[in-house]
PDB file of C-alpha atoms in Angstrom:
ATOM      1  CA  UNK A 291    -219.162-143.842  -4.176  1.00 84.00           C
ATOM      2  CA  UNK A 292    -218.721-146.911  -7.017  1.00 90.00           C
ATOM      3  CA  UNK A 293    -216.488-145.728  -9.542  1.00 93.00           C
ATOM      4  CA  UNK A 294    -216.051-147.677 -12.992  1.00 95.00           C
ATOM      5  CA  UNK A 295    -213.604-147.676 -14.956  1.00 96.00           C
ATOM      6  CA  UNK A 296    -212.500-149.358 -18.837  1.00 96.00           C
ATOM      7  CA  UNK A 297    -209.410-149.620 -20.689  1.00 92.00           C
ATOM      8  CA  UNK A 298    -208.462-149.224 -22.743  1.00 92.00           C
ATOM      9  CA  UNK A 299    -211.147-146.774 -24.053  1.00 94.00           C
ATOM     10  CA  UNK A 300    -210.929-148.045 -28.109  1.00 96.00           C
ATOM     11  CA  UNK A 301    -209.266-151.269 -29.460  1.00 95.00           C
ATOM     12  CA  UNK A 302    -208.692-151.532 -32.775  1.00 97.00           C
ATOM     13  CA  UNK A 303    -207.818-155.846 -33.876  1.00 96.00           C
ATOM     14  CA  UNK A 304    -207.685-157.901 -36.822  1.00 97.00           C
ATOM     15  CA  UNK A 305    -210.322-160.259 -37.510  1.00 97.00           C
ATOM     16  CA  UNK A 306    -209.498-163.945 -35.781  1.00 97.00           C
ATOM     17  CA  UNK A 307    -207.787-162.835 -33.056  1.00 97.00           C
ATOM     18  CA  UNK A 308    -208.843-162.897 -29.672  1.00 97.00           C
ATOM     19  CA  UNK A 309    -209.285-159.702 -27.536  1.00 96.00           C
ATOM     20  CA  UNK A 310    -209.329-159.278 -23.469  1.00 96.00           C
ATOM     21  CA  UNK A 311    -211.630-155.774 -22.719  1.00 97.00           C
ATOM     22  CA  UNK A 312    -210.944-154.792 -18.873  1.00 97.00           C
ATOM     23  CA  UNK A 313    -213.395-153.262 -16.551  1.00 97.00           C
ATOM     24  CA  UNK A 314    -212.545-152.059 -13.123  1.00 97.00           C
ATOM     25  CA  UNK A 315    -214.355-150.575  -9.979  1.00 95.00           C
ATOM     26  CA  UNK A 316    -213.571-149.073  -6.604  1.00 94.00           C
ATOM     27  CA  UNK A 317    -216.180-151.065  -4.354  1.00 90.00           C
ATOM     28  CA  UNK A 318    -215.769-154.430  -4.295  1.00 88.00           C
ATOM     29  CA  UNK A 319    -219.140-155.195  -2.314  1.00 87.00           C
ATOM     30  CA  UNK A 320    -221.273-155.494  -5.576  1.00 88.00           C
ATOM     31  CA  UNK A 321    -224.098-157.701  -6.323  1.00 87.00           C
ATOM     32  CA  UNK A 322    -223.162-158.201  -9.660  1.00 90.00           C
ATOM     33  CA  UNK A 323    -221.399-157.133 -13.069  1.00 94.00           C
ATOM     34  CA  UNK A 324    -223.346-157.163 -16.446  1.00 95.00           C
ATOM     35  CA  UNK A 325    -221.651-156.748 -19.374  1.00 97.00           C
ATOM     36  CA  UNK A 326    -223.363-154.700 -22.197  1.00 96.00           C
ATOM     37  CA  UNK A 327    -222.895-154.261 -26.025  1.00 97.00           C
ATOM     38  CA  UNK A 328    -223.655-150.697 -28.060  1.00 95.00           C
ATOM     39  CA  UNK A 329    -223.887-150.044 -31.910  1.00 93.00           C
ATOM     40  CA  UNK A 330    -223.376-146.855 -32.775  1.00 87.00           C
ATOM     41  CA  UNK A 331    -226.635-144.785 -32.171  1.00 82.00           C
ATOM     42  CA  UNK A 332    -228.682-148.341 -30.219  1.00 86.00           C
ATOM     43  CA  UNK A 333    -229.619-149.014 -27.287  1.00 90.00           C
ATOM     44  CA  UNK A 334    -227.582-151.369 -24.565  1.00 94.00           C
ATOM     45  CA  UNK A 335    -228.165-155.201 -25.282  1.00 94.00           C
ATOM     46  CA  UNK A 336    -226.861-157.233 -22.322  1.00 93.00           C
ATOM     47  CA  UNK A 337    -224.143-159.366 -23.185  1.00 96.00           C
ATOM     48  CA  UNK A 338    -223.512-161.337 -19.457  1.00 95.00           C
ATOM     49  CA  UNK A 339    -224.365-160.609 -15.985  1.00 93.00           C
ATOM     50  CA  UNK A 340    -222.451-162.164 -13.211  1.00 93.00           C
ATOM     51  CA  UNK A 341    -223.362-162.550  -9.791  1.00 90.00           C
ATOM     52  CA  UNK A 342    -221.160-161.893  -6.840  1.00 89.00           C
ATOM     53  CA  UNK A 343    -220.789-165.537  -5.691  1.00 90.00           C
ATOM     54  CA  UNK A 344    -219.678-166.698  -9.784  1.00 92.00           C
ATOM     55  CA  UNK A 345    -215.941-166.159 -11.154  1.00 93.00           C
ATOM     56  CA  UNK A 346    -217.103-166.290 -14.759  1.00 95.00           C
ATOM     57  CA  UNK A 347    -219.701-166.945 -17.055  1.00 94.00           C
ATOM     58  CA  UNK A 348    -219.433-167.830 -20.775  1.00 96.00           C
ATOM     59  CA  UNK A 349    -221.795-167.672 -23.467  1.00 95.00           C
ATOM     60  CA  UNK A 350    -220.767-168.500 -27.090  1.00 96.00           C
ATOM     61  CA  UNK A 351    -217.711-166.764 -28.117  1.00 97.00           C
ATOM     62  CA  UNK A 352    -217.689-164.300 -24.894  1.00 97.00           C
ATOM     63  CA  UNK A 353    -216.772-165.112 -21.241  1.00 97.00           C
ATOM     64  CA  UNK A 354    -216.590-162.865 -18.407  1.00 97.00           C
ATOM     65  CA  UNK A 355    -215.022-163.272 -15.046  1.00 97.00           C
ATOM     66  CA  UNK A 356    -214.766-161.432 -11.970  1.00 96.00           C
ATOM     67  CA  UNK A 357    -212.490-161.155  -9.509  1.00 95.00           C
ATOM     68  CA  UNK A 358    -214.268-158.941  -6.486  1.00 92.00           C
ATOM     69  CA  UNK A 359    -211.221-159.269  -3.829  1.00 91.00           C
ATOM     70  CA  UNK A 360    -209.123-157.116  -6.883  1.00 94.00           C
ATOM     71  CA  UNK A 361    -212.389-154.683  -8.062  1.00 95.00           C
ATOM     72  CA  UNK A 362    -211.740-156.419 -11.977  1.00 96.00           C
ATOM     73  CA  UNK A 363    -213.635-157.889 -14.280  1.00 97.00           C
ATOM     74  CA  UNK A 364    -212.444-159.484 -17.753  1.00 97.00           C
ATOM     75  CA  UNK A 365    -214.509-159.954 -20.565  1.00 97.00           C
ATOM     76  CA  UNK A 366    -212.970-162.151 -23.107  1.00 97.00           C
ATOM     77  CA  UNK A 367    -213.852-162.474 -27.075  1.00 97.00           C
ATOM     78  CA  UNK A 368    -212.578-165.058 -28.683  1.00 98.00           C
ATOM     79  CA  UNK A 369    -212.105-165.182 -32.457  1.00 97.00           C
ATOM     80  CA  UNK A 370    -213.217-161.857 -33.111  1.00 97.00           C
ATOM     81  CA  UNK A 371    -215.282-161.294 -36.194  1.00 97.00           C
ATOM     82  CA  UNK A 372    -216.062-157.807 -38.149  1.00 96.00           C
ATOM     83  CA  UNK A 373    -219.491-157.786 -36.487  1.00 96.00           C
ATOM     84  CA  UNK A 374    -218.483-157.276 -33.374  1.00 97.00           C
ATOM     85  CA  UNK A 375    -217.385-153.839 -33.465  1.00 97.00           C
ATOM     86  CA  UNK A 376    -219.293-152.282 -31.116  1.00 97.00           C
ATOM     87  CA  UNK A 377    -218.377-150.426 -27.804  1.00 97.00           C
ATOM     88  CA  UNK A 378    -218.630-152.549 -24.838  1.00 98.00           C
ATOM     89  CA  UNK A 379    -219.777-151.294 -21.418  1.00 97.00           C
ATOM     90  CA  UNK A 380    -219.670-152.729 -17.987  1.00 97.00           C
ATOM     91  CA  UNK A 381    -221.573-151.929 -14.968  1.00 95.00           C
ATOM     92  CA  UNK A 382    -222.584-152.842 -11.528  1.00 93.00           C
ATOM     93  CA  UNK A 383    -225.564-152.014  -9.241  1.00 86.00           C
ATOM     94  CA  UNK A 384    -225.048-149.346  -6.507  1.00 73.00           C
ATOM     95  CA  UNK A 385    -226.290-150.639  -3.119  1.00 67.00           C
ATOM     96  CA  UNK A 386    -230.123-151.648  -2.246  1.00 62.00           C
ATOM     97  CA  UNK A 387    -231.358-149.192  -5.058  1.00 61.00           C
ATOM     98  CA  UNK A 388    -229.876-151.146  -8.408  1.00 74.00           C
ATOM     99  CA  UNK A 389    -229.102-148.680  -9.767  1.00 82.00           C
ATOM    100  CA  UNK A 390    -226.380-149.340 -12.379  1.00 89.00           C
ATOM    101  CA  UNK A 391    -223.040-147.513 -12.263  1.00 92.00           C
ATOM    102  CA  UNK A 392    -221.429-147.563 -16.132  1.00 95.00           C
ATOM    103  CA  UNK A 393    -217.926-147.292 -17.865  1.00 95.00           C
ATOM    104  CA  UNK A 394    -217.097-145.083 -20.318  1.00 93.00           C
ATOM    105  CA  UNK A 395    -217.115-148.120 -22.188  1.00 96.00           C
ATOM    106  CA  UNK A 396    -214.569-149.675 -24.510  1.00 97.00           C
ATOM    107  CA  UNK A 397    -215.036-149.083 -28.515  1.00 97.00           C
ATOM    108  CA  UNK A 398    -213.938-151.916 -30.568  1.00 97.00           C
ATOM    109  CA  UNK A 399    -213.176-152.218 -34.184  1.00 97.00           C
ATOM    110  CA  UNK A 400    -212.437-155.440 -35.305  1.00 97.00           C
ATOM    111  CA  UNK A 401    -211.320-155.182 -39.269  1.00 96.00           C
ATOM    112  CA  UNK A 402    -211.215-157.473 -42.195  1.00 91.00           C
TER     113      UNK A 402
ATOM    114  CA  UNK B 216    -241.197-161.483 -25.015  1.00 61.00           C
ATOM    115  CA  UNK B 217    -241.227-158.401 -25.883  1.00 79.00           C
ATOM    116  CA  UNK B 218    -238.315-155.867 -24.817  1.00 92.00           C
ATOM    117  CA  UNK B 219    -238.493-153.036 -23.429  1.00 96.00           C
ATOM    118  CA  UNK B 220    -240.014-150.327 -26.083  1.00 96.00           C
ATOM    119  CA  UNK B 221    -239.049-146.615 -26.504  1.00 97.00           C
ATOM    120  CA  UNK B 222    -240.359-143.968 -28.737  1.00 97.00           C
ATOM    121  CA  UNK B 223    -239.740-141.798 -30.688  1.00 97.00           C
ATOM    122  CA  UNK B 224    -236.374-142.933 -32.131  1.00 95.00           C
ATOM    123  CA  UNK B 225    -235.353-139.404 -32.860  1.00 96.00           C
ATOM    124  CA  UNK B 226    -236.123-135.964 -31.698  1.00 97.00           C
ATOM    125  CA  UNK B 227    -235.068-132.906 -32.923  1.00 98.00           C
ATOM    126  CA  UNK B 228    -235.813-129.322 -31.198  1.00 98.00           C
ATOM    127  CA  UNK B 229    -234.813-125.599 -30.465  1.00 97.00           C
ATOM    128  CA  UNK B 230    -233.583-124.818 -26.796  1.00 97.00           C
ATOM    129  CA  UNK B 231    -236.398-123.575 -24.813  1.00 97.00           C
ATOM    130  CA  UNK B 232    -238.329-125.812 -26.626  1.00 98.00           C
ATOM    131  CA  UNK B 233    -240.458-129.034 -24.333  1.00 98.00           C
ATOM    132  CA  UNK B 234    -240.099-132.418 -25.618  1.00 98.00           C
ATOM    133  CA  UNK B 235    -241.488-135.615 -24.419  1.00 98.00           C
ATOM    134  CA  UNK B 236    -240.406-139.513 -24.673  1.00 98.00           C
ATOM    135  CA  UNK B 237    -241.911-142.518 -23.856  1.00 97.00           C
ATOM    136  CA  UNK B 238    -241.323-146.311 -22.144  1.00 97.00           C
ATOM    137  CA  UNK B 239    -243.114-149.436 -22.405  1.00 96.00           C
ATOM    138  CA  UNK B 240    -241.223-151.949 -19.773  1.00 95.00           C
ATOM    139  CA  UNK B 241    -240.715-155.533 -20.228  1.00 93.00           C
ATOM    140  CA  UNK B 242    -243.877-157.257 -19.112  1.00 91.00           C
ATOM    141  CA  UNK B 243    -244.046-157.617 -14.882  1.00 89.00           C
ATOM    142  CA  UNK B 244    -241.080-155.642 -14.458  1.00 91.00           C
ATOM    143  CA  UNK B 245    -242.226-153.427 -11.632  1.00 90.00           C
ATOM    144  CA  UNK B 246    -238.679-151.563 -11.744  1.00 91.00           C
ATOM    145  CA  UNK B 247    -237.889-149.308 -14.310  1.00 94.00           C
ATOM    146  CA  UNK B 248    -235.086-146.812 -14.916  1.00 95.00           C
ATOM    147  CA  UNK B 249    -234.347-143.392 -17.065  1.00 97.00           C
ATOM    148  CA  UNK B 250    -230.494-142.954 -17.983  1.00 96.00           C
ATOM    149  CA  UNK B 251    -229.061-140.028 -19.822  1.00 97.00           C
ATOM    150  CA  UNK B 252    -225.959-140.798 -21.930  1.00 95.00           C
ATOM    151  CA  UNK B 253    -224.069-138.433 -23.801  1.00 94.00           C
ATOM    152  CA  UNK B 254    -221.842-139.141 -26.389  1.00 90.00           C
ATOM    153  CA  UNK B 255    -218.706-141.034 -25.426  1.00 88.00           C
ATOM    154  CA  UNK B 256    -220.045-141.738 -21.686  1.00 90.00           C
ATOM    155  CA  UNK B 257    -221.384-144.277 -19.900  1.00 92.00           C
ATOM    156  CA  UNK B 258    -225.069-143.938 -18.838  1.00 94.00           C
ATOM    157  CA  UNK B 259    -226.061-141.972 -15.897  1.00 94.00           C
ATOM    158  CA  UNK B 260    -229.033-142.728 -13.908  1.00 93.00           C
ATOM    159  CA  UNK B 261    -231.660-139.931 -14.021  1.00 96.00           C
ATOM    160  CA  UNK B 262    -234.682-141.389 -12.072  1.00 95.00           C
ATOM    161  CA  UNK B 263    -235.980-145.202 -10.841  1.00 93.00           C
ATOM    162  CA  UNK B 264    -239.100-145.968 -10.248  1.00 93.00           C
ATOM    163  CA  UNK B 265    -240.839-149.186  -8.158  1.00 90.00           C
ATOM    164  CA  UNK B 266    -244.010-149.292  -9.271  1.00 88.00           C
ATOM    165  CA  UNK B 267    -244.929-146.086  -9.515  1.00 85.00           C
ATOM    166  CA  UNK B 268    -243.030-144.580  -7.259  1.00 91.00           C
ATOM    167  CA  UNK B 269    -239.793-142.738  -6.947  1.00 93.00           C
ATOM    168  CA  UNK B 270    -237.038-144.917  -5.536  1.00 90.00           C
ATOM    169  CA  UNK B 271    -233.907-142.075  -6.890  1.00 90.00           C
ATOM    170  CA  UNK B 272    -234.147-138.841  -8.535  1.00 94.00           C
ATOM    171  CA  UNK B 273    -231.356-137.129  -7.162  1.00 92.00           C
ATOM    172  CA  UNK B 274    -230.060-136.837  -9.964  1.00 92.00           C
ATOM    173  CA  UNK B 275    -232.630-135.184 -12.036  1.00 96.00           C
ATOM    174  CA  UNK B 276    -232.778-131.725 -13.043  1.00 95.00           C
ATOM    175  CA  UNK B 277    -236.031-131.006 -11.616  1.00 95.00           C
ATOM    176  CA  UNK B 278    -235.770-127.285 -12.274  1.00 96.00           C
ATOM    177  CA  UNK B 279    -236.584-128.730 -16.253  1.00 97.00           C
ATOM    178  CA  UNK B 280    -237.188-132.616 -16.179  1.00 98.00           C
ATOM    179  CA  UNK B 281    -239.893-134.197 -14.926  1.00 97.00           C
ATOM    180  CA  UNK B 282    -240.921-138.122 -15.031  1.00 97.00           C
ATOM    181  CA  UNK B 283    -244.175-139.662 -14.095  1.00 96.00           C
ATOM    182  CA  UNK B 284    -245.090-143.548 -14.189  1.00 95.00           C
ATOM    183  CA  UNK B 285    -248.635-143.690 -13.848  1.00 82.00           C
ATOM    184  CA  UNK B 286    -250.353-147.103 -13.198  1.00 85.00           C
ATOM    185  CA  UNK B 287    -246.755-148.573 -12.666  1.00 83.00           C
ATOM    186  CA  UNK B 288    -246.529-149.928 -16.141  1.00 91.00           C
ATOM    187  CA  UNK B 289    -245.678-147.068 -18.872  1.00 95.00           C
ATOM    188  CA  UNK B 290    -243.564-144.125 -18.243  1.00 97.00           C
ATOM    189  CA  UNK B 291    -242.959-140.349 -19.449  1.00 97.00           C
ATOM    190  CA  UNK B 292    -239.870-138.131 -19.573  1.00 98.00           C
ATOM    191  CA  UNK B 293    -239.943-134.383 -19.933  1.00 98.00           C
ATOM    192  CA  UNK B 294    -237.786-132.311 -20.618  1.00 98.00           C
ATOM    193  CA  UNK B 295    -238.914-128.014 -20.272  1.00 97.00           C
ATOM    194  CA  UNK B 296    -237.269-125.958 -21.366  1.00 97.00           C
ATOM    195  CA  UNK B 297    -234.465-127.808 -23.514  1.00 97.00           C
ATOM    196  CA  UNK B 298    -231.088-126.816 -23.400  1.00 97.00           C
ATOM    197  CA  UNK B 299    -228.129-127.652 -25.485  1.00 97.00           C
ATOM    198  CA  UNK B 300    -226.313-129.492 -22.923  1.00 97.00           C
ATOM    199  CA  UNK B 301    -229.365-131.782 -23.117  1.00 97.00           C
ATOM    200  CA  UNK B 302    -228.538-133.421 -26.572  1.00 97.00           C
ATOM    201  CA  UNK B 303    -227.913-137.070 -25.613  1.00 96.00           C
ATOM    202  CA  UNK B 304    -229.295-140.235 -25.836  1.00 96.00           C
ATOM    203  CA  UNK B 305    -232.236-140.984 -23.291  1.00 97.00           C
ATOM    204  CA  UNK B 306    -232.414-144.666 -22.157  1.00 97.00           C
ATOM    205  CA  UNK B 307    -235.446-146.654 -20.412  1.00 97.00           C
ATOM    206  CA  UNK B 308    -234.268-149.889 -18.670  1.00 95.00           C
ATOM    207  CA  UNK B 309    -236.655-152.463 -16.963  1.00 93.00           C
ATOM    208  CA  UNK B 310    -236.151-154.971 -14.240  1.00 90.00           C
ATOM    209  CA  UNK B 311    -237.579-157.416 -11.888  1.00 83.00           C
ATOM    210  CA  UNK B 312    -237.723-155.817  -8.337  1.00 69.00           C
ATOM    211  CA  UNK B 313    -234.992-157.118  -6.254  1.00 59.00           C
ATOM    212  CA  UNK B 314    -232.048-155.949  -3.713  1.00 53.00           C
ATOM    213  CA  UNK B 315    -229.404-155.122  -7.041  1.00 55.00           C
ATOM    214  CA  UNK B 316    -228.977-158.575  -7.901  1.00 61.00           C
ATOM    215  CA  UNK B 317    -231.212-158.522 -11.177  1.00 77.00           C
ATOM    216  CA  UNK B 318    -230.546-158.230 -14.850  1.00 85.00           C
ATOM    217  CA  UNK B 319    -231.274-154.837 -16.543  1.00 89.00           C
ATOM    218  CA  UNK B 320    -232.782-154.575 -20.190  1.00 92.00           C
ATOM    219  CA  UNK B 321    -232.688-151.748 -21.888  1.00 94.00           C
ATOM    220  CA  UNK B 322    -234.706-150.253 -25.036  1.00 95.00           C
ATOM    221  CA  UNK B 323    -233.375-148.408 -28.085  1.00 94.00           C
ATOM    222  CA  UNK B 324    -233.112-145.310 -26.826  1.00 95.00           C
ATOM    223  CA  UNK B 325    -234.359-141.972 -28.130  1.00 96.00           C
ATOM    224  CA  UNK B 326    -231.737-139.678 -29.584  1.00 95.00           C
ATOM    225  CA  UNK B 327    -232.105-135.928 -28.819  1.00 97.00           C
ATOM    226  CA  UNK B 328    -230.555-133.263 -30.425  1.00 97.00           C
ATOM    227  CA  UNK B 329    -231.238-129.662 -28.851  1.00 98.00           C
ATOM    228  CA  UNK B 330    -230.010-126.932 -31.504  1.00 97.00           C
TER     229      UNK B 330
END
């Protein structure tokens, strides 16, 4: 059974800096990882989704990278503005079903 | 293109009460998925449907939810009777049909609060 886990579970930074959230899981023969972001009482917006044959994707400010041998993935922010406090959750599709197994998610606060 | 679209935003009942909620998928998304999340965990799948039929339900409460996807385009949850460990936020999720290796979208969610 996939199990997901992020730490740390809140992350609280100054604005400019840049911020590593870590996502983990216990089967390492996974399709892919998406990355998701959540405001407070919204839905799940997907952030990045990488497949099992890419080591990292980028878009904008964020990049994400797997490593499947080690069950990780990374995703990095970089030059974190007030706006993107949010929690961020990873998750992975459980076998031929798709399924998506979540994180508890990580909540971030990034402050002026 | 549209996103996936949920209704209502809100919902506020009594236990023992029924409520309903609905899901519009992303257009030609022949997958779509209910998750249950309540508060400060991840989502947890309740039902998928292909189509419109049921590809995992085992974790629904079928004793007091039930989900139908008629026509394989729009979708229903139900929830009766309510119960207070029901308050959470619903989720409808779309994607293309595929082996796991697709991107999910998700809609707004509806909030329930069971007092």
């Amino acid at each position: 059974k996939q199990e997901v886990t992020q730490i740390p579970a809140a992350l609280s930074v100054p604005e400019g800096e840049n911020l590593v959230l870590n996502c983990s899981f216990t089967d390492s023969a996974i399709y892919n990882l998406q990355w998701f972001r959540q405001d407070p009482g919204k839905g799940l917006t997907s952030l990045l989704l990488i497949q099992s044959s890419q080591r990292e994707q980028t878009s904008g400010r964020l990049n994400a990278s797997l490593d499947k041998s080690s069950g990780r993935s990374t995703l990095y922010i970089a030059a974190s503005q007030p706006g993107d406090s949010a929690t961020y959750l990873c998750a992975t599709p459980t076998g031929t079903a798709s399924k998506l197994t979540f994180g508890t998610g990580t909540r971030l606060q990034v402050t002026l | 293109e549209a996103g996936v679209a949920q209704s209502p935003r809100y919902k506020i009942i009594e236990k023992r009460q029924s409520v309903a909620f609905w899901c519009n998928p992303i257009s030609g998304h022949a997958t779509l998925y209910w998750y249950q999340q309540i508060l400060g965990q991840g989502p947890k799948l309740l039902i998928q449907f292909q189509n419109n039929g049921v590809v995992d339900d085992s974790q629904l409460p079928k004793d007091r939810f039930s989900a139908e996807r008629l026509k394989g385009v729009d979708s229903t949850l139900k929830i009766q009777p309510a119960k207070l460990e029901d308050s959470a936020v619903y989720l409808c999720a779309s994607s293309h049909p595929g082996t796991g290796n697709t991107e999910a979208f998700f809609g707004q969610g509806t909030r329930l609060t069971v007092v």
